[in-house]
Structure formats: structure tokens, C-alpha cells
Amino acid sequence: MADRVDNVEEEIHIAMVGKYTGLSDSYLSVIKALQHSSYAVNRKLVIDWIESAELDDESAVSDAEAHANAWEMLRAADGILVPGGFGKRGIEGKIKAAGYARENKVPYLGVCLGLQVATIEFCRNVLGMEGANSTEFDEDTPHPAVVFMPEISKTHMGGTMRLGTKPTPFLVDDCKMRRLYGDVDHVDERHRHRYEVNPELIEQIEGAGLRYVGKDETGQRCEIMELDDHPYFVGTQYHPEFKSRPNRPSPPFLGLLKAATGQEV
């Protein structure tokens, strides 16, 4: 494997859209998962770091050059990844990145918050829910696409998150993610979140083509997302990067890089 990796010349560019891009160690597990998948598709990985705030409309005024450079980098990418995170800063830029990937059929993987921003974008721009948002960022949003999980405490932030390895059953037989995982009935992946897709909107969202093909054991909590009629527009509420290994790349990351190299997933 080492010889093969050292001799790879053809590059694959993945745009990493986040708010800690100046501290790449913040995304160390995500970087490793991308590297593992790049070995499998025989490409030299190039991560193009994009500060998400530089994609939003405000940055076009406050720093036009940075805004233009960020969008140029996003448009040139073979695939787009929005990793997990917390907090409002840069969230509109992440939403715009998800929208660009959806509209232009660019391979997209959203992890945790990345799934949530893709859902928010879909509600706003496909379902016409003006002002749709997560209650994490706007408690008064007229269309709460993402909401606080009812069993989680808002006052004890660390110990009351939904944490650890949990099963996610697949609800459909034919979907990209199930094939990537080897046609298993369920996956066991690690979670770290306190917000979820609003269960009251699931039927409406799925009716428009954004499917939640994997849910928790109650069948209510959305954990795997796929968009119909797109080469690869996928989100996971869990963090698949934590179980990736050089000889066993994480299936969602592998799917992203396969799609980004033009392979059918």
C-alpha cells in the first residue's frame, strides 16, 4: 500500500467547508478518513480549506477578495465536505455550500451539522420555507428544520449529548449508503449531537426527494440522508470518520471520493 500511495500522481480536490480551517487538527479524524478513501480510489488527496464565513453574503461586502477566492475554490472542487461543528458563526456559508452542491450535482458529504445544514437549505430553497433554520441558530425561526432533541438538557452541555456507538437500521433496500456498507441491515456508528431533523417535517421533506434512508431504532430520528437524482448527496447524523482505517475506509467517505472521481456509487 505504501508504494502505491507514494506513486500516485492524479489529484482529487475536496473542499472542506468549516469554521476552524486555520486549525486543521480540529478535523484530524475527518482528514484521516479522506486519506484512507483516497488510497482506495488511487488518487492523491488535496484538501482545499474554505472558511465557511467567506462564502456568505456578508463577506462579499466585508472582504470581497476572500469571498471571491472562497467561491472560486468551491467551484473548482471535485467534491464538497461539511464536517461536524457547533455555533452560529459561518453557518450561512455552510448552507450555501450545500446548496451549491445540490444544484450543480457536485458530490457532497455532510457529517452531523453537515446533514443539518443540507436539510435547512433544502427546506428553504426546494420547499420554499423562507427563514427555515435550526433552533440552535434561531430560536424564533418560522420553519424549524432542525430542533433540540427533547430528552437532552440545554443546561448541561457536555454530559447530556447523544453520545457513543448506536445502531442505525436501514429503512430501504435500494440506496447508495446501504450498498456502500455492504448491504447490511444496520450500521453501528458513533454519535455526538444534541440537535436533530424536525420529525414533524420529515414526510414533507421526503416527498420532495430528500430521503432519510436510515433512522434510529424508534424509526423517528433521522440519521442517514440521501438526495434522489444526484450522483452523491449524502449526510450522516453520526460521525463515520471515527471508525475509518487505512485498509477499511469509512463507507460514506469512500462514496464521496468514488463519486468525485466519476465512479458510480
Short mmCIF file of C-alpha atoms in Angstrom, two decimals:
data_model
loop_
_atom_site.label_atom_id
_atom_site.label_comp_id
_atom_site.label_asym_id
_atom_site.label_seq_id
_atom_site.Cartn_x
_atom_site.Cartn_y
_atom_site.Cartn_z
CA MET A 1 0.00 0.00 0.00
CA ALA A 2 2.79 2.44 0.89
CA ASP A 3 4.45 2.09 -2.52
CA ARG A 4 1.16 2.55 -4.33
CA VAL A 5 0.29 5.65 -2.31
CA ASP A 6 3.73 7.19 -2.86
CA ASN A 7 3.46 6.77 -6.63
CA VAL A 8 0.00 8.27 -7.10
CA GLU A 9 0.09 11.44 -9.19
CA GLU A 10 -3.50 12.19 -10.20
CA GLU A 11 -5.08 14.57 -7.71
CA ILE A 12 -8.56 14.78 -6.25
CA HIS A 13 -9.66 18.08 -4.73
CA ILE A 14 -12.09 18.03 -1.82
CA ALA A 15 -13.39 21.34 -0.48
CA MET A 16 -13.56 21.22 3.32
CA VAL A 17 -16.03 23.89 4.40
CA GLY A 18 -15.77 24.71 8.10
CA LYS A 19 -15.03 27.41 10.62
CA TYR A 20 -11.83 26.01 12.13
CA THR A 21 -9.91 25.80 8.87
CA GLY A 22 -6.91 27.60 10.37
CA LEU A 23 -6.55 24.72 12.83
CA SER A 24 -6.56 21.60 10.69
CA ASP A 25 -6.08 19.37 13.75
CA SER A 26 -9.67 20.25 14.64
CA TYR A 27 -10.67 17.95 11.79
CA LEU A 28 -7.95 15.32 12.19
CA SER A 29 -10.27 12.29 12.08
CA VAL A 30 -12.04 13.67 9.02
CA ILE A 31 -8.70 14.24 7.28
CA LYS A 32 -7.62 10.67 8.04
CA ALA A 33 -10.91 9.28 6.73
CA LEU A 34 -10.46 11.22 3.48
CA GLN A 35 -6.90 9.94 3.17
CA HIS A 36 -7.98 6.34 3.69
CA SER A 37 -10.58 6.69 0.94
CA SER A 38 -8.12 8.39 -1.40
CA TYR A 39 -5.92 5.28 -1.18
CA ALA A 40 -8.88 3.15 -2.24
CA VAL A 41 -9.63 5.28 -5.32
CA ASN A 42 -5.95 5.66 -6.20
CA ARG A 43 -5.83 9.45 -6.04
CA LYS A 44 -3.59 12.00 -4.36
CA LEU A 45 -5.78 13.85 -1.89
CA VAL A 46 -5.75 17.65 -1.91
CA ILE A 47 -7.92 19.30 0.73
CA ASP A 48 -8.96 22.83 -0.19
CA TRP A 49 -9.73 24.56 3.09
CA ILE A 50 -12.61 27.02 2.89
CA GLU A 51 -13.60 29.26 5.77
CA SER A 52 -17.38 28.96 5.68
CA ALA A 53 -17.98 32.59 6.67
CA GLU A 54 -16.22 33.66 3.47
CA LEU A 55 -18.99 32.07 1.39
CA ASP A 56 -21.84 34.05 2.92
CA ASP A 57 -23.29 37.27 1.56
CA GLU A 58 -21.86 39.48 4.30
CA SER A 59 -18.30 38.59 3.35
CA ALA A 60 -18.92 39.84 -0.19
CA VAL A 61 -19.07 43.30 1.36
CA SER A 62 -16.61 42.99 4.25
CA ASP A 63 -13.88 41.13 2.31
CA ALA A 64 -14.71 40.85 -1.36
CA GLU A 65 -11.39 39.25 -2.30
CA ALA A 66 -11.66 36.48 0.30
CA HIS A 67 -15.28 35.91 -0.74
CA ALA A 68 -14.33 35.58 -4.41
CA ASN A 69 -11.42 33.25 -3.62
CA ALA A 70 -13.59 31.01 -1.45
CA TRP A 71 -16.20 30.64 -4.17
CA GLU A 72 -13.56 30.01 -6.82
CA MET A 73 -12.14 27.21 -4.70
CA LEU A 74 -15.58 25.71 -4.05
CA ARG A 75 -16.48 25.72 -7.75
CA ALA A 76 -13.20 24.04 -8.67
CA ALA A 77 -13.59 21.17 -6.19
CA ASP A 78 -14.29 17.59 -7.21
CA GLY A 79 -16.31 17.08 -4.04
CA ILE A 80 -17.54 19.07 -1.05
CA LEU A 81 -17.49 18.08 2.61
CA VAL A 82 -19.14 19.92 5.51
CA PRO A 83 -17.91 18.36 8.77
CA GLY A 84 -19.43 18.50 12.23
CA GLY A 85 -19.41 21.62 14.35
CA PHE A 86 -21.34 23.86 16.70
CA GLY A 87 -22.29 27.53 16.84
CA LYS A 88 -23.78 30.13 14.53
CA ARG A 89 -20.65 31.68 13.03
CA GLY A 90 -20.21 30.69 9.39
CA ILE A 91 -23.44 28.70 9.27
CA GLU A 92 -24.88 30.57 6.28
CA GLY A 93 -21.74 29.79 4.30
CA LYS A 94 -22.16 26.08 5.05
CA ILE A 95 -25.77 26.28 3.93
CA LYS A 96 -24.66 27.93 0.68
CA ALA A 97 -22.03 25.22 0.11
CA ALA A 98 -24.70 22.53 0.48
CA GLY A 99 -26.97 24.42 -1.91
CA TYR A 100 -24.22 24.75 -4.49
CA ALA A 101 -23.52 21.01 -4.32
CA ARG A 102 -27.21 20.14 -4.61
CA GLU A 103 -27.95 22.45 -7.52
CA ASN A 104 -24.80 21.62 -9.50
CA LYS A 105 -24.73 17.88 -8.75
CA VAL A 106 -21.32 18.10 -7.09
CA PRO A 107 -20.63 15.14 -4.76
CA TYR A 108 -21.40 16.19 -1.19
CA LEU A 109 -20.96 14.63 2.22
CA GLY A 110 -22.38 16.31 5.31
CA VAL A 111 -21.35 14.96 8.70
CA CYS A 112 -23.54 15.76 11.73
CA LEU A 113 -24.01 19.52 11.29
CA GLY A 114 -23.33 18.94 7.59
CA LEU A 115 -26.52 16.85 7.37
CA GLN A 116 -28.43 19.53 9.24
CA VAL A 117 -27.34 22.44 7.01
CA ALA A 118 -28.24 20.40 3.91
CA THR A 119 -31.70 19.87 5.37
CA ILE A 120 -32.08 23.58 6.15
CA GLU A 121 -31.00 24.52 2.62
CA PHE A 122 -33.46 22.05 1.11
CA CYS A 123 -36.32 23.40 3.21
CA ARG A 124 -35.52 26.97 2.20
CA ASN A 125 -34.89 26.55 -1.50
CA VAL A 126 -36.83 23.46 -2.55
CA LEU A 127 -39.81 23.55 -0.19
CA GLY A 128 -39.99 27.35 -0.13
CA MET A 129 -39.78 27.66 3.65
CA GLU A 130 -38.39 31.17 3.89
CA GLY A 131 -36.31 31.63 7.03
CA ALA A 132 -36.03 27.90 7.75
CA ASN A 133 -33.26 27.25 10.23
CA SER A 134 -32.10 25.26 13.21
CA THR A 135 -33.35 26.38 16.60
CA GLU A 136 -29.68 26.26 17.62
CA PHE A 137 -29.11 29.35 15.48
CA ASP A 138 -32.55 30.98 15.50
CA GLU A 139 -34.98 30.07 18.27
CA ASP A 140 -37.69 32.13 16.56
CA THR A 141 -37.36 30.62 13.08
CA PRO A 142 -40.78 30.30 11.39
CA HIS A 143 -39.73 26.91 10.00
CA PRO A 144 -37.64 24.89 12.49
CA ALA A 145 -36.00 22.37 10.17
CA VAL A 146 -33.63 21.20 12.92
CA VAL A 147 -34.66 21.09 16.56
CA PHE A 148 -33.28 20.34 20.01
CA MET A 149 -33.75 16.71 20.98
CA PRO A 150 -36.44 16.55 23.68
CA GLU A 151 -34.53 14.21 26.00
CA ILE A 152 -31.40 16.40 26.07
CA SER A 153 -30.71 19.11 28.65
CA LYS A 154 -29.86 22.60 27.40
CA THR A 155 -28.00 23.50 30.57
CA HIS A 156 -25.52 20.61 30.90
CA MET A 157 -23.83 20.73 27.53
CA GLY A 158 -21.19 18.00 27.57
CA GLY A 159 -22.65 15.12 29.53
CA THR A 160 -26.13 15.16 28.04
CA MET A 161 -25.36 14.94 24.33
CA ARG A 162 -26.40 11.89 22.39
CA LEU A 163 -23.06 10.13 22.58
CA GLY A 164 -21.42 6.85 21.67
CA THR A 165 -21.94 3.93 19.31
CA LYS A 166 -25.57 3.34 18.38
CA PRO A 167 -27.31 1.22 15.74
CA THR A 168 -28.89 2.81 12.68
CA PRO A 169 -31.24 0.46 10.78
CA PHE A 170 -31.69 0.99 7.05
CA LEU A 171 -35.31 1.62 6.12
CA VAL A 172 -34.97 0.95 2.38
CA ASP A 173 -33.32 -1.81 0.40
CA ASP A 174 -32.03 0.25 -2.53
CA CYS A 175 -29.88 3.22 -1.56
CA LYS A 176 -26.28 4.29 -2.02
CA MET A 177 -25.34 4.13 1.62
CA ARG A 178 -26.63 0.63 2.14
CA ARG A 179 -24.64 -0.58 -0.86
CA LEU A 180 -21.51 1.18 0.40
CA TYR A 181 -21.83 -0.54 3.76
CA GLY A 182 -22.19 -3.93 2.07
CA ASP A 183 -25.98 -4.38 2.03
CA VAL A 184 -26.18 -4.78 5.81
CA ASP A 185 -29.43 -4.32 7.74
CA HIS A 186 -27.97 -1.67 10.03
CA VAL A 187 -24.75 0.15 10.87
CA ASP A 188 -23.15 0.84 14.24
CA GLU A 189 -21.54 4.27 14.25
CA ARG A 190 -20.56 6.86 16.82
CA HIS A 191 -22.76 9.84 17.66
CA ARG A 192 -22.13 13.24 19.20
CA HIS A 193 -25.00 15.69 18.84
CA ARG A 194 -27.93 17.32 20.59
CA TYR A 195 -29.99 18.54 17.62
CA GLU A 196 -31.94 16.54 15.04
CA VAL A 197 -34.03 16.98 11.90
CA ASN A 198 -37.52 18.06 12.93
CA PRO A 199 -39.64 14.86 12.92
CA GLU A 200 -42.71 16.91 12.02
CA LEU A 201 -41.18 17.88 8.65
CA ILE A 202 -39.81 14.51 7.58
CA GLU A 203 -42.79 13.47 5.44
CA GLN A 204 -42.81 16.78 3.58
CA ILE A 205 -39.04 16.76 3.02
CA GLU A 206 -39.02 13.17 1.79
CA GLY A 207 -41.93 13.89 -0.53
CA ALA A 208 -39.72 16.41 -2.32
CA GLY A 209 -36.87 13.93 -2.84
CA LEU A 210 -34.55 14.23 0.16
CA ARG A 211 -34.81 10.83 1.81
CA TYR A 212 -33.77 9.73 5.28
CA VAL A 213 -32.85 6.15 4.46
CA GLY A 214 -31.54 5.31 7.93
CA LYS A 215 -33.15 6.20 11.25
CA ASP A 216 -32.66 5.24 14.86
CA GLU A 217 -34.33 2.17 16.33
CA THR A 218 -37.52 4.12 17.09
CA GLY A 219 -37.87 4.99 13.41
CA GLN A 220 -38.24 8.68 14.29
CA ARG A 221 -34.73 10.16 14.42
CA CYS A 222 -33.08 10.78 11.02
CA GLU A 223 -29.51 9.53 10.81
CA ILE A 224 -28.70 8.91 7.12
CA MET A 225 -29.77 11.25 4.32
CA GLU A 226 -29.69 10.83 0.53
CA LEU A 227 -30.95 13.07 -2.27
CA ASP A 228 -32.68 11.47 -5.23
CA ASP A 229 -31.38 12.19 -8.75
CA HIS A 230 -27.93 13.25 -7.63
CA PRO A 231 -24.58 11.46 -8.10
CA TYR A 232 -23.85 11.65 -4.37
CA PHE A 233 -25.58 13.99 -1.94
CA VAL A 234 -25.34 12.25 1.41
CA GLY A 235 -25.44 13.18 5.07
CA THR A 236 -24.94 11.30 8.31
CA GLN A 237 -26.02 12.48 11.74
CA TYR A 238 -23.31 10.26 13.21
CA HIS A 239 -19.55 10.62 12.79
CA PRO A 240 -18.32 7.86 10.43
CA GLU A 241 -14.78 9.24 10.40
CA PHE A 242 -14.04 7.74 13.82
CA LYS A 243 -14.14 4.14 12.56
CA SER A 244 -12.20 4.65 9.32
CA ARG A 245 -8.97 2.69 8.84
CA PRO A 246 -6.34 2.64 6.03
CA ASN A 247 -7.40 -0.82 4.87
CA ARG A 248 -11.09 -0.27 5.68
CA PRO A 249 -12.11 3.26 4.69
CA SER A 250 -15.33 4.71 6.05
CA PRO A 251 -18.13 3.93 3.56
CA PRO A 252 -19.61 7.48 3.45
CA PHE A 253 -16.17 8.97 2.79
CA LEU A 254 -15.37 6.29 0.23
CA GLY A 255 -18.64 7.07 -1.54
CA LEU A 256 -17.74 10.75 -1.67
CA LEU A 257 -14.37 10.07 -3.28
CA LYS A 258 -15.78 7.49 -5.67
CA ALA A 259 -18.38 9.96 -6.87
CA ALA A 260 -15.77 12.73 -7.05
CA THR A 261 -13.69 10.56 -9.39
CA GLY A 262 -16.68 9.90 -11.63
CA GLN A 263 -17.42 6.39 -10.41
CA GLU A 264 -20.99 5.26 -9.96
CA VAL A 265 -21.90 4.75 -6.32
#
